[in-house]
């Protein structure tokens, strides 16, 4: 491994069937005013909302509710939450939901005490917070993003047709996250498999880069193998605790910065996927699934050795009698077969993309340098066409 880095992760995790027992303990460390953020109602249906409210009340907290955080949270909703948090002198933001609620809560945490346009400051200009940051805690109900243990926050601005992620530092990570795999049992199949592909994509974005022998790549291979194995169980039986718990843990490690250490990373699939999201508001993991195969086939020859290694070490392709190109192609075929098996979206058309959107999506796609090839705008358009 040739890179240099600093590693720390400040999020305390509570994992397992009794993880929620950790909440009361954590709440002792914060003041009275708790902003309870959640989505469109799944936590009320599942009964989790009642449990959380009971714990907050028995801990003597004053609850300020902020429901209706949508999938792919918007800049308008961010402004609403920041105002509410400021006006109520919030001491802790408790996010109960998936990546959207968790991302949103982080964005509110840095915006409540910022005097200005938070979208412009944090997402367009990528400035770092210099104001007071409200601590965030998370109770995770949907697996995929890794938001429970990272500084990522992705916000969509529909009027500007931009979806942008800001990866904040340690001071914005959730202070604690509660991970009970059983909470994910009620996630609809479409969302569940989108989450599985999101995890796979996070690992591939960090794996397909660099030429040195790097411990991070071996960790990535182990995580991918675990995901593939457990996802095959979970699609058939979503209530299989063991499979769902493996996947929950894999998702966290896929994007809590560990496997990026000591190497460069790609993230171009996410850049294209986010721009597709800005135009379609499609489910995040599905936007990645729709463009990944075309993207990887496009850059395969630039990182041939790693693609060949992916085939052998992740998918068990037999290397005997095959050259690197044949192996690399076989690896991407195996990826494609797994995607079909778990049932993700295989084309942009299915997400509502039309040829009229190509230019706008390409304009909204940041072109990054960390992977095997820096794309041009024209290449983004080619990949979009190939993904239809
Ligand atoms: O709103 P509710 O009613 O809760 O329904 C949600 C939502 O409709 C539902 N859901 C969640 N948990 C459920 C459930 N339904 C039934 N039972 C449960 N237990 O699932 C739907 C999707 O939820 P969402 O939070 O949007 O999904 P996800 O966790 O995939 O988050 C997506 C967002 O995270 C961003 C994405 O761009 C997107 O905006 N990302 C964040 C990252 C990060 N922080 O590092 C990285 C990722 O690459 C990603 O970009
Ligand atoms: Zn993602």
CSV table of C-alpha atoms and ligand atoms in Angstrom, one decimal:
chain,number,residue,atom,x,y,z
A,1,UNK,CA,0.0,0.0,0.0
A,2,UNK,CA,1.5,3.3,-1.1
A,3,UNK,CA,-0.9,5.9,0.2
A,4,UNK,CA,-0.7,8.0,3.3
A,5,UNK,CA,-3.7,8.7,5.5
A,6,UNK,CA,-5.3,9.5,8.8
A,7,UNK,CA,-8.1,7.2,9.9
A,8,UNK,CA,-10.6,7.8,12.6
A,9,UNK,CA,-14.3,7.2,12.9
A,10,UNK,CA,-16.3,8.8,15.6
A,11,UNK,CA,-19.7,7.0,15.2
A,12,UNK,CA,-20.6,4.6,18.0
A,13,UNK,CA,-22.7,1.7,16.7
A,14,UNK,CA,-25.2,-0.4,18.4
A,15,UNK,CA,-25.9,-3.5,16.4
A,16,UNK,CA,-28.4,-6.4,16.7
A,17,UNK,CA,-31.8,-7.2,17.9
A,18,UNK,CA,-31.6,-5.2,21.1
A,19,UNK,CA,-29.7,-2.3,19.6
A,20,UNK,CA,-32.4,0.2,20.5
A,21,UNK,CA,-31.5,-0.3,24.2
A,22,UNK,CA,-28.6,1.9,23.4
A,23,UNK,CA,-30.8,4.9,22.6
A,24,UNK,CA,-31.7,5.9,26.2
A,25,UNK,CA,-28.1,5.6,27.2
A,26,UNK,CA,-27.1,7.9,24.4
A,27,UNK,CA,-29.9,10.4,25.0
A,28,UNK,CA,-28.4,11.1,28.5
A,29,UNK,CA,-25.5,12.9,26.8
A,30,UNK,CA,-27.7,15.6,25.2
A,31,UNK,CA,-30.0,18.4,26.2
A,32,UNK,CA,-33.8,18.4,26.2
A,33,UNK,CA,-34.8,19.4,22.7
A,34,UNK,CA,-34.8,16.6,20.2
A,35,UNK,CA,-35.7,17.1,16.6
A,36,UNK,CA,-37.2,13.8,15.4
A,37,UNK,CA,-36.8,13.5,11.7
A,38,UNK,CA,-38.4,10.8,9.6
A,39,UNK,CA,-39.8,10.0,6.2
A,40,UNK,CA,-43.2,9.4,4.7
A,41,UNK,CA,-44.6,7.1,7.3
A,42,UNK,CA,-43.0,3.7,7.2
A,43,UNK,CA,-41.9,4.0,10.8
A,44,UNK,CA,-45.4,4.6,11.9
A,45,UNK,CA,-46.7,1.5,10.1
A,46,UNK,CA,-43.9,-0.6,11.5
A,47,UNK,CA,-44.4,0.5,15.1
A,48,UNK,CA,-40.9,1.9,15.4
A,49,UNK,CA,-42.2,5.5,15.8
A,50,UNK,CA,-44.1,4.5,19.0
A,51,UNK,CA,-41.1,2.8,20.5
A,52,UNK,CA,-38.8,5.8,19.8
A,53,UNK,CA,-41.3,8.3,21.2
A,54,UNK,CA,-41.7,6.2,24.3
A,55,UNK,CA,-38.0,6.2,24.9
A,56,UNK,CA,-37.7,10.0,24.3
A,57,UNK,CA,-40.6,10.7,26.7
A,58,UNK,CA,-39.2,8.4,29.4
A,59,UNK,CA,-35.9,10.2,29.0
A,60,UNK,CA,-37.6,13.5,29.7
A,61,UNK,CA,-37.1,14.9,26.3
A,62,UNK,CA,-39.1,17.6,24.5
A,63,UNK,CA,-39.9,16.2,21.0
A,64,UNK,CA,-40.0,18.5,17.9
A,65,UNK,CA,-41.2,16.5,15.0
A,66,UNK,CA,-40.0,16.9,11.4
A,67,UNK,CA,-41.8,14.3,9.2
A,68,UNK,CA,-42.0,14.0,5.5
A,69,UNK,CA,-38.3,13.8,4.6
A,70,UNK,CA,-38.6,12.5,1.1
A,71,UNK,CA,-36.4,10.0,-0.7
A,72,UNK,CA,-33.7,12.2,-2.3
A,73,UNK,CA,-34.3,15.1,0.1
A,74,UNK,CA,-34.6,18.5,-1.4
A,75,UNK,CA,-33.0,21.9,-0.8
A,76,UNK,CA,-36.5,23.4,0.1
A,77,UNK,CA,-37.0,20.7,2.7
A,78,UNK,CA,-33.5,21.5,4.0
A,79,UNK,CA,-34.4,25.1,4.5
A,80,UNK,CA,-37.6,24.1,6.3
A,81,UNK,CA,-35.6,21.8,8.7
A,82,UNK,CA,-32.9,24.3,9.4
A,83,UNK,CA,-35.4,27.0,10.4
A,84,UNK,CA,-37.3,24.6,12.7
A,85,UNK,CA,-34.1,23.4,14.3
A,86,UNK,CA,-32.9,27.0,14.9
A,87,UNK,CA,-36.2,28.2,16.2
A,88,UNK,CA,-36.5,25.3,18.7
A,89,UNK,CA,-32.9,25.4,20.0
A,90,UNK,CA,-32.5,21.8,19.1
A,91,UNK,CA,-29.8,19.9,21.1
A,92,UNK,CA,-29.9,16.6,19.1
A,93,UNK,CA,-31.3,15.6,15.7
A,94,UNK,CA,-32.6,12.0,15.8
A,95,UNK,CA,-32.9,10.6,12.3
A,96,UNK,CA,-35.2,7.6,12.1
A,97,UNK,CA,-35.2,6.1,8.5
A,98,UNK,CA,-33.0,5.3,5.6
A,99,UNK,CA,-30.1,7.2,4.0
A,100,UNK,CA,-32.3,10.1,2.9
A,101,UNK,CA,-33.4,10.9,6.5
A,102,UNK,CA,-29.9,10.4,7.8
A,103,UNK,CA,-28.3,12.5,5.0
A,104,UNK,CA,-31.0,15.2,5.5
A,105,UNK,CA,-30.4,15.4,9.2
A,106,UNK,CA,-26.7,16.0,8.7
A,107,UNK,CA,-27.5,18.8,6.2
A,108,UNK,CA,-29.9,20.3,8.8
A,109,UNK,CA,-27.2,19.9,11.5
A,110,UNK,CA,-24.8,22.2,9.6
A,111,UNK,CA,-27.4,24.6,8.3
A,112,UNK,CA,-29.5,25.5,11.4
A,113,UNK,CA,-26.9,27.9,12.7
A,114,UNK,CA,-25.6,29.0,9.3
A,115,UNK,CA,-26.8,32.5,8.3
A,116,UNK,CA,-27.3,32.2,4.6
A,117,UNK,CA,-28.3,29.9,1.7
A,118,UNK,CA,-27.2,26.4,2.9
A,119,UNK,CA,-27.6,24.8,-0.6
A,120,UNK,CA,-25.3,27.4,-2.2
A,121,UNK,CA,-22.8,27.3,0.6
A,122,UNK,CA,-22.4,23.5,1.3
A,123,UNK,CA,-23.5,21.9,-2.0
A,124,UNK,CA,-22.7,24.4,-4.8
A,125,UNK,CA,-19.6,25.9,-3.3
A,126,UNK,CA,-18.6,22.9,-1.2
A,127,UNK,CA,-17.6,25.1,1.8
A,128,UNK,CA,-17.0,23.4,5.2
A,129,UNK,CA,-19.1,24.3,8.2
A,130,UNK,CA,-17.7,27.0,10.5
A,131,UNK,CA,-20.9,27.5,12.5
A,132,UNK,CA,-22.2,25.5,15.4
A,133,UNK,CA,-23.1,21.9,14.3
A,134,UNK,CA,-26.0,20.2,16.0
A,135,UNK,CA,-25.2,16.6,16.8
A,136,UNK,CA,-27.0,13.8,14.9
A,137,UNK,CA,-28.0,10.3,16.0
A,138,UNK,CA,-29.5,7.7,13.7
A,139,UNK,CA,-31.9,4.8,13.9
A,140,UNK,CA,-31.4,3.0,10.5
A,141,UNK,CA,-34.4,1.4,8.8
A,142,UNK,CA,-33.1,0.9,5.2
A,143,UNK,CA,-29.7,-0.4,4.3
A,144,UNK,CA,-27.4,0.8,1.5
A,145,UNK,CA,-25.9,4.2,1.7
A,146,UNK,CA,-23.6,3.9,4.7
A,147,UNK,CA,-24.9,7.2,5.9
A,148,UNK,CA,-25.1,5.8,9.4
A,149,UNK,CA,-21.3,5.9,9.8
A,150,UNK,CA,-20.1,8.5,7.3
A,151,UNK,CA,-20.2,12.3,6.7
A,152,UNK,CA,-22.1,12.0,3.4
A,153,UNK,CA,-25.1,14.2,2.7
A,154,UNK,CA,-26.8,14.2,-0.7
A,155,UNK,CA,-29.3,17.0,-1.5
A,156,UNK,CA,-31.4,17.5,-4.6
A,157,UNK,CA,-32.3,20.9,-6.1
A,158,UNK,CA,-35.1,20.3,-8.5
A,159,UNK,CA,-35.2,23.8,-10.0
A,160,UNK,CA,-31.5,23.7,-10.8
A,161,UNK,CA,-31.7,20.0,-11.8
A,162,UNK,CA,-28.7,19.1,-9.6
A,163,UNK,CA,-28.2,16.4,-7.1
A,164,UNK,CA,-25.0,16.9,-5.1
A,165,UNK,CA,-23.3,15.1,-2.3
A,166,UNK,CA,-21.1,16.8,0.2
A,167,UNK,CA,-18.8,14.5,2.2
A,168,UNK,CA,-18.4,16.3,5.5
A,169,UNK,CA,-15.7,15.6,8.1
A,170,UNK,CA,-15.8,13.7,11.4
A,171,UNK,CA,-17.6,16.6,13.1
A,172,UNK,CA,-20.8,15.8,11.0
A,173,UNK,CA,-20.8,12.0,11.2
A,174,UNK,CA,-23.6,10.7,13.4
A,175,UNK,CA,-22.5,10.5,17.0
A,176,UNK,CA,-24.2,7.2,17.3
A,177,UNK,CA,-26.2,4.8,15.1
A,178,UNK,CA,-28.6,2.1,16.0
A,179,UNK,CA,-28.6,-0.9,13.6
A,180,UNK,CA,-31.2,-3.5,14.1
A,181,UNK,CA,-31.5,-5.8,11.0
A,182,UNK,CA,-35.1,-6.6,11.9
A,183,UNK,CA,-36.1,-2.9,11.1
A,184,UNK,CA,-35.2,-3.6,7.5
A,185,UNK,CA,-37.6,-6.5,7.1
A,186,UNK,CA,-40.5,-4.2,6.0
A,187,UNK,CA,-38.5,-2.4,3.2
A,188,UNK,CA,-40.2,-3.1,-0.1
A,189,UNK,CA,-38.4,-5.5,-2.4
A,190,UNK,CA,-37.6,-2.8,-5.0
A,191,UNK,CA,-36.0,-0.6,-2.4
A,192,UNK,CA,-34.2,-3.5,-0.8
A,193,UNK,CA,-32.5,-4.6,-3.9
A,194,UNK,CA,-31.7,-1.0,-4.9
A,195,UNK,CA,-29.9,-0.8,-1.6
A,196,UNK,CA,-28.0,-4.0,-2.3
A,197,UNK,CA,-26.8,-2.6,-5.6
A,198,UNK,CA,-25.9,0.7,-3.9
A,199,UNK,CA,-23.6,-1.3,-1.5
A,200,UNK,CA,-22.0,-3.1,-4.4
A,201,UNK,CA,-21.5,0.1,-6.2
A,202,UNK,CA,-19.8,1.8,-3.2
A,203,UNK,CA,-17.4,-1.1,-3.0
A,204,UNK,CA,-16.7,-1.1,-6.8
A,205,UNK,CA,-16.2,2.7,-6.8
A,206,UNK,CA,-13.3,2.2,-4.4
A,207,UNK,CA,-12.0,-1.0,-5.8
A,208,UNK,CA,-11.6,-0.1,-9.5
A,209,UNK,CA,-8.7,2.3,-9.1
A,210,UNK,CA,-4.9,2.1,-8.4
A,211,UNK,CA,-2.3,-0.5,-9.4
A,212,UNK,CA,-0.5,-1.2,-6.1
A,213,UNK,CA,-1.0,-4.2,-3.9
A,214,UNK,CA,-3.4,-2.7,-1.3
A,215,UNK,CA,-5.0,-4.2,1.8
A,216,UNK,CA,-8.1,-2.1,1.1
A,217,UNK,CA,-8.7,-4.1,-2.2
A,218,UNK,CA,-8.7,-7.4,-0.3
A,219,UNK,CA,-11.1,-6.0,2.2
A,220,UNK,CA,-13.3,-4.9,-0.7
A,221,UNK,CA,-13.3,-8.3,-2.3
A,222,UNK,CA,-14.4,-9.9,1.0
A,223,UNK,CA,-17.2,-7.4,1.4
A,224,UNK,CA,-18.4,-8.1,-2.2
A,225,UNK,CA,-18.4,-11.8,-1.7
A,226,UNK,CA,-20.4,-11.5,1.5
A,227,UNK,CA,-22.9,-9.2,-0.1
A,228,UNK,CA,-23.4,-11.5,-3.1
A,229,UNK,CA,-23.8,-14.5,-0.9
A,230,UNK,CA,-26.3,-12.9,1.5
A,231,UNK,CA,-28.2,-11.0,-1.2
A,232,UNK,CA,-29.0,-14.4,-2.9
A,233,UNK,CA,-30.6,-15.5,0.4
A,234,UNK,CA,-32.4,-12.2,1.1
A,235,UNK,CA,-34.1,-11.9,-2.2
A,236,UNK,CA,-35.8,-15.2,-1.7
A,237,UNK,CA,-36.4,-14.7,2.0
A,238,UNK,CA,-36.3,-11.1,3.1
A,239,UNK,CA,-36.9,-12.1,6.7
A,240,UNK,CA,-33.7,-14.2,6.9
A,241,UNK,CA,-32.1,-12.4,9.8
A,242,UNK,CA,-28.6,-13.7,9.2
A,243,UNK,CA,-28.6,-12.5,5.6
A,244,UNK,CA,-30.1,-9.1,6.4
A,245,UNK,CA,-27.7,-8.6,9.3
A,246,UNK,CA,-24.7,-9.5,7.1
A,247,UNK,CA,-25.9,-7.1,4.5
A,248,UNK,CA,-26.4,-4.3,7.1
A,249,UNK,CA,-22.9,-4.7,8.4
A,250,UNK,CA,-21.4,-4.9,4.9
A,251,UNK,CA,-23.2,-1.7,3.9
A,252,UNK,CA,-21.7,0.2,6.8
A,253,UNK,CA,-18.2,-1.0,6.1
A,254,UNK,CA,-18.6,-0.4,2.3
A,255,UNK,CA,-18.8,3.4,2.9
A,256,UNK,CA,-17.4,4.4,6.3
A,257,UNK,CA,-14.1,5.4,4.6
A,258,UNK,CA,-12.1,2.3,5.6
A,259,UNK,CA,-11.8,0.6,2.2
A,260,UNK,CA,-10.8,3.9,0.6
A,261,UNK,CA,-7.7,4.2,2.7
A,262,UNK,CA,-4.3,4.3,1.1
A,263,UNK,CA,-5.7,4.6,-2.5
A,264,UNK,CA,-7.5,6.8,-5.0
A,265,UNK,CA,-11.2,6.1,-5.7
A,266,UNK,CA,-13.4,6.5,-8.7
A,267,UNK,CA,-17.0,7.5,-8.0
A,268,UNK,CA,-17.9,8.3,-11.6
A,269,UNK,CA,-20.9,5.9,-11.6
A,270,UNK,CA,-22.2,7.9,-8.7
A,271,UNK,CA,-21.7,11.2,-10.5
A,272,UNK,CA,-23.7,9.9,-13.5
A,273,UNK,CA,-26.3,8.3,-11.3
A,274,UNK,CA,-26.8,11.4,-9.2
A,275,UNK,CA,-27.3,13.5,-12.4
A,276,UNK,CA,-29.8,10.9,-13.6
A,277,UNK,CA,-31.5,11.3,-10.2
A,278,UNK,CA,-31.7,15.0,-10.6
A,279,UNK,CA,-33.7,14.6,-13.8
A,280,UNK,CA,-35.9,11.6,-12.8
A,281,UNK,CA,-36.0,11.5,-9.0
A,282,UNK,CA,-35.4,7.8,-9.4
A,283,UNK,CA,-34.3,5.5,-6.6
A,284,UNK,CA,-30.6,6.0,-6.0
A,285,UNK,CA,-29.4,2.4,-6.2
A,286,UNK,CA,-31.4,1.9,-9.5
A,287,UNK,CA,-29.7,4.9,-11.1
A,288,UNK,CA,-26.4,3.2,-10.4
A,289,UNK,CA,-27.5,-0.2,-11.6
A,290,UNK,CA,-28.8,1.3,-14.9
A,291,UNK,CA,-25.4,2.8,-15.9
A,292,UNK,CA,-22.8,0.6,-14.2
A,293,UNK,CA,-22.4,-2.1,-16.9
A,294,UNK,CA,-22.0,0.4,-19.7
A,295,UNK,CA,-19.6,2.4,-17.7
A,296,UNK,CA,-17.4,-0.6,-16.6
A,297,UNK,CA,-17.4,-2.0,-20.1
A,298,UNK,CA,-16.3,1.4,-21.3
A,299,UNK,CA,-13.3,1.7,-18.9
A,300,UNK,CA,-12.4,-2.0,-18.7
A,301,UNK,CA,-9.3,-1.8,-20.9
A,302,UNK,CA,-7.9,1.0,-18.8
A,303,UNK,CA,-7.9,-1.1,-15.7
A,304,UNK,CA,-7.7,-4.5,-17.2
A,305,UNK,CA,-5.7,-6.3,-14.5
A,306,UNK,CA,-8.1,-5.2,-11.8
A,307,UNK,CA,-11.1,-6.3,-13.8
A,308,UNK,CA,-9.5,-9.7,-14.4
A,309,UNK,CA,-8.8,-10.0,-10.6
A,310,UNK,CA,-12.4,-9.0,-9.9
A,311,UNK,CA,-13.6,-11.9,-12.0
A,312,UNK,CA,-11.4,-14.5,-10.3
A,313,UNK,CA,-11.5,-13.2,-6.7
A,314,UNK,CA,-15.1,-12.0,-6.4
A,315,UNK,CA,-16.9,-14.2,-8.9
A,316,UNK,CA,-14.8,-17.4,-8.8
A,317,UNK,CA,-14.2,-17.3,-12.6
A,318,UNK,CA,-11.6,-20.0,-13.5
A,319,UNK,CA,-8.5,-18.3,-14.9
A,320,UNK,CA,-7.2,-21.4,-16.7
A,321,UNK,CA,-6.8,-20.8,-20.4
A,322,UNK,CA,-8.2,-17.2,-20.3
A,323,UNK,CA,-6.3,-14.0,-21.0
A,324,UNK,CA,-6.9,-10.9,-19.0
A,325,UNK,CA,-9.5,-9.5,-21.5
A,326,UNK,CA,-11.5,-12.7,-21.5
A,327,UNK,CA,-11.4,-12.8,-17.7
A,328,UNK,CA,-12.4,-9.2,-17.3
A,329,UNK,CA,-15.3,-9.8,-19.7
A,330,UNK,CA,-16.4,-12.9,-17.7
A,331,UNK,CA,-16.3,-10.9,-14.5
A,332,UNK,CA,-18.6,-8.2,-15.9
A,333,UNK,CA,-20.9,-11.0,-17.2
A,334,UNK,CA,-21.1,-12.5,-13.7
A,335,UNK,CA,-21.9,-9.0,-12.3
A,336,UNK,CA,-24.6,-8.7,-14.9
A,337,UNK,CA,-26.1,-12.1,-14.1
A,338,UNK,CA,-26.2,-11.3,-10.4
A,339,UNK,CA,-27.9,-8.0,-11.1
A,340,UNK,CA,-30.6,-9.8,-13.0
A,341,UNK,CA,-30.9,-12.5,-10.3
A,342,UNK,CA,-31.6,-9.9,-7.5
A,343,UNK,CA,-33.8,-7.9,-9.9
A,344,UNK,CA,-32.4,-4.4,-10.2
A,345,UNK,CA,-33.2,-2.1,-13.1
A,346,UNK,CA,-31.1,-2.8,-16.1
A,347,UNK,CA,-31.7,0.3,-18.2
A,348,UNK,CA,-32.2,4.1,-18.0
A,349,UNK,CA,-35.4,3.8,-20.0
A,350,UNK,CA,-37.0,2.0,-17.1
A,351,UNK,CA,-36.3,5.1,-14.9
A,352,UNK,CA,-37.9,7.5,-17.3
A,353,UNK,CA,-34.8,8.9,-19.0
A,354,UNK,CA,-35.4,10.1,-22.6
A,355,UNK,CA,-32.9,11.2,-25.2
A,356,UNK,CA,-33.9,14.8,-24.7
A,357,UNK,CA,-32.3,14.5,-21.2
A,358,UNK,CA,-28.8,13.4,-22.4
A,359,UNK,CA,-27.3,16.9,-22.6
A,360,UNK,CA,-28.6,18.0,-19.3
A,361,UNK,CA,-27.6,14.8,-17.5
A,362,UNK,CA,-24.1,15.1,-19.0
A,363,UNK,CA,-23.9,18.8,-18.0
A,364,UNK,CA,-24.8,17.8,-14.4
A,365,UNK,CA,-22.2,15.0,-14.2
A,366,UNK,CA,-19.0,15.9,-12.4
A,367,UNK,CA,-16.0,14.4,-14.2
A,368,UNK,CA,-13.6,12.9,-11.7
A,369,UNK,CA,-10.0,11.7,-11.9
A,370,UNK,CA,-9.5,9.0,-9.3
A,371,UNK,CA,-10.6,6.0,-11.4
A,372,UNK,CA,-8.9,4.3,-14.4
A,373,UNK,CA,-10.0,6.9,-16.9
A,374,UNK,CA,-11.3,10.4,-16.7
A,375,UNK,CA,-14.3,10.6,-18.9
A,376,UNK,CA,-15.1,13.4,-21.3
A,377,UNK,CA,-18.6,14.9,-21.6
A,378,UNK,CA,-19.0,13.0,-24.9
A,379,UNK,CA,-18.2,9.7,-23.3
A,380,UNK,CA,-20.8,10.4,-20.6
A,381,UNK,CA,-23.3,10.8,-23.4
A,382,UNK,CA,-22.1,7.5,-25.0
A,383,UNK,CA,-22.6,5.7,-21.7
A,384,UNK,CA,-26.1,7.1,-21.3
A,385,UNK,CA,-27.0,5.9,-24.8
A,386,UNK,CA,-25.5,2.5,-24.1
A,387,UNK,CA,-27.5,2.3,-20.8
A,388,UNK,CA,-30.9,2.8,-22.5
B,1,LIG,O1,-40.1,7.6,3.8
B,1,LIG,P1,-40.5,6.3,4.3
B,1,LIG,O2,-41.9,6.1,4.5
B,1,LIG,O3,-39.7,6.0,5.5
B,1,LIG,O4,-40.1,5.2,3.1
B,1,LIG,C1,-38.8,5.0,2.7
B,1,LIG,C2,-38.5,5.5,1.3
B,1,LIG,O5,-39.7,5.6,0.6
B,1,LIG,C3,-38.7,3.5,2.5
B,1,LIG,N1,-38.2,2.8,3.8
B,1,LIG,C4,-37.1,3.0,4.5
B,1,LIG,N2,-37.1,2.2,5.5
B,1,LIG,C5,-38.2,1.4,5.4
B,1,LIG,C6,-38.9,1.8,4.3
B,1,LIG,N3,-40.1,1.3,4.0
B,1,LIG,C7,-40.5,0.3,4.8
B,1,LIG,N4,-39.9,-0.2,5.8
B,1,LIG,C8,-38.7,0.4,6.2
B,1,LIG,N5,-38.0,-0.2,7.2
B,1,LIG,O6,-37.7,3.3,1.6
B,1,LIG,C9,-37.7,4.5,0.7
B,1,LIG,C10,-36.3,4.9,0.4
B,1,LIG,O7,-35.6,5.4,1.5
B,1,LIG,P2,-34.3,6.2,1.3
B,1,LIG,O8,-33.9,6.7,2.7
B,1,LIG,O9,-34.5,7.3,0.3
B,1,LIG,O10,-33.3,5.2,0.7
B,1,LIG,P3,-31.7,5.1,0.8
B,1,LIG,O11,-31.3,4.6,2.2
B,1,LIG,O12,-31.3,4.3,-0.3
B,1,LIG,O13,-31.2,6.6,0.7
B,1,LIG,C11,-31.1,7.2,-0.5
B,1,LIG,C12,-30.4,8.6,-0.4
B,1,LIG,O14,-29.1,8.5,0.1
B,1,LIG,C13,-28.2,9.2,-0.8
B,1,LIG,C14,-28.9,9.0,-2.1
B,1,LIG,O15,-28.4,9.8,-3.1
B,1,LIG,C15,-30.3,9.3,-1.8
B,1,LIG,O16,-30.6,10.6,-1.7
B,1,LIG,N6,-26.8,8.6,-0.6
B,1,LIG,C16,-26.2,8.9,0.5
B,1,LIG,C17,-24.8,8.5,0.7
B,1,LIG,C18,-24.0,8.8,1.9
B,1,LIG,N7,-24.6,9.4,2.9
B,1,LIG,O17,-22.8,8.5,1.9
B,1,LIG,C19,-24.1,7.8,-0.3
B,1,LIG,C20,-25.0,7.1,-1.3
B,1,LIG,O18,-24.2,6.9,-2.5
B,1,LIG,C21,-26.2,7.9,-1.7
B,1,LIG,O19,-25.9,8.9,-2.7
B,2,LIG,ZN1,-24.6,5.2,-3.4
